[in-house]
mmCIF file of C-alpha atoms in Angstrom:
data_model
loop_
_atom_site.group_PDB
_atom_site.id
_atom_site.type_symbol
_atom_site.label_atom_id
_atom_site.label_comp_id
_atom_site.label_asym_id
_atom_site.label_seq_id
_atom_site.Cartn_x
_atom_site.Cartn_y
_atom_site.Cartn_z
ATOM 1 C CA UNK N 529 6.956 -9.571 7.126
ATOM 2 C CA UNK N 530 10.780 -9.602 6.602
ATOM 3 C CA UNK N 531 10.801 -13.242 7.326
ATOM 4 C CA UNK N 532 7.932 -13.855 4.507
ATOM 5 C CA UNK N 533 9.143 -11.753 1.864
ATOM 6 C CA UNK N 534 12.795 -13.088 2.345
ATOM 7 C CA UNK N 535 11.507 -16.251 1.818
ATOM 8 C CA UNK N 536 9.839 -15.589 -1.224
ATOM 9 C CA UNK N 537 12.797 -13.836 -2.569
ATOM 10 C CA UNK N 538 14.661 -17.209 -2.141
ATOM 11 C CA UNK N 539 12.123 -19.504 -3.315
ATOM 12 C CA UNK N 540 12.245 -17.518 -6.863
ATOM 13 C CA UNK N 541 15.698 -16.802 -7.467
ATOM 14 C CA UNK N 542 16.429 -20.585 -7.013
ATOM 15 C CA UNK N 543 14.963 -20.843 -10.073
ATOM 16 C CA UNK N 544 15.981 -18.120 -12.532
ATOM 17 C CA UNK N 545 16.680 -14.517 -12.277
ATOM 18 C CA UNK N 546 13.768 -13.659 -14.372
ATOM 19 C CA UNK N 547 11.255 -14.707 -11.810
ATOM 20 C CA UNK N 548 13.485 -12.614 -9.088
ATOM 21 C CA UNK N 549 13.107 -9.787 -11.293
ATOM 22 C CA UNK N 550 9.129 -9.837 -12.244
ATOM 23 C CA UNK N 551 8.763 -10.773 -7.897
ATOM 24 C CA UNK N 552 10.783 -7.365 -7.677
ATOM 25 C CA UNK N 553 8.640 -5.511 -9.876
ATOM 26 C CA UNK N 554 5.259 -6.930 -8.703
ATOM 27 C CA UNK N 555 6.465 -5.930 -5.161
ATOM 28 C CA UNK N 556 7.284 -2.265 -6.313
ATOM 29 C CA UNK N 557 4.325 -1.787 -8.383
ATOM 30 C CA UNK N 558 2.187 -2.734 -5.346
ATOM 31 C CA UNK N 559 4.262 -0.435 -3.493
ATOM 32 C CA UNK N 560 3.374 2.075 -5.788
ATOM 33 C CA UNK N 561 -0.272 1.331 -5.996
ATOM 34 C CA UNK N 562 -0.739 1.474 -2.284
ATOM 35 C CA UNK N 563 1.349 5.042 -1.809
ATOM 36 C CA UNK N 564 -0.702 6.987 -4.558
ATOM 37 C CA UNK N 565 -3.852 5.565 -4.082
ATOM 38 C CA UNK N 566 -7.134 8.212 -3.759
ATOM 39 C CA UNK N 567 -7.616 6.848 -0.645
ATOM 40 C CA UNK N 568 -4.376 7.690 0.774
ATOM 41 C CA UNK N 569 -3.908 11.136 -0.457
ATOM 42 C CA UNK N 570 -7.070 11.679 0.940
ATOM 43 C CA UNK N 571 -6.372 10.424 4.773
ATOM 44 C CA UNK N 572 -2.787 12.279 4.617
ATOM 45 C CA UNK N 573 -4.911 15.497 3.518
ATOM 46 C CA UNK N 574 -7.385 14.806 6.715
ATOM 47 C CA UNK N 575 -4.326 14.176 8.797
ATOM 48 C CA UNK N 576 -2.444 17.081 7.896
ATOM 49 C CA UNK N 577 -5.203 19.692 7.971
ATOM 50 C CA UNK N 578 -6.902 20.435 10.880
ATOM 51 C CA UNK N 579 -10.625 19.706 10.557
ATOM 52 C CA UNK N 580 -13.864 20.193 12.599
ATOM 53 C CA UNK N 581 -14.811 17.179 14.381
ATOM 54 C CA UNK N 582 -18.027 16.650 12.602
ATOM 55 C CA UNK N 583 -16.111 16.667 8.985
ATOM 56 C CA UNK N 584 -13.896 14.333 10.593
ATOM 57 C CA UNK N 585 -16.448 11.928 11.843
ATOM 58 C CA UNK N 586 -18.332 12.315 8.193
ATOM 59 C CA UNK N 587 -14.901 12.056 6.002
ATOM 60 C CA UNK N 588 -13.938 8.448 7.619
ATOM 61 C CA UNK N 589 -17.610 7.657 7.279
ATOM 62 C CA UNK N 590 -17.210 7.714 3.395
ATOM 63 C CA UNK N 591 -14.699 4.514 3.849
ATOM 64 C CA UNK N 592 -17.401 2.235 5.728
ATOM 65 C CA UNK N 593 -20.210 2.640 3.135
ATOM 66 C CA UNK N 594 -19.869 -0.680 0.496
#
């Protein structure tokens, strides 16, 4: 992933420093998307709290349903 995202970082700022910068900011913004997402919060709330196996089993059920 290092490799990839190196890459990328070279293939824009041979061109101009703008492009480096919006890469930047599209990579943060996604990083911030990701990290405060409902989703998250909500397995780091399950993870942190100790729940009955049954709530468990029906709170990661919620995920698989499209």
């Amino acid at each position: 992933m290092k490799e990839l995202l190196k890459f990328l970082f070279l293939q824009f700022s041979r061109y101009r420093w703008q492009m480096t910068a919006i890469f930047v900011l599209m990579i943060i913004m996604l990083a911030f998307q990701v990290t405060f997402s409902y989703s998250f919060k909500y397995l780091i709330d399950e993870i942190l709290t100790p729940a009955r196996r049954s709530s468990v089993s029906f709170s990661l059920s919620r995920f698989y349903i499209r």
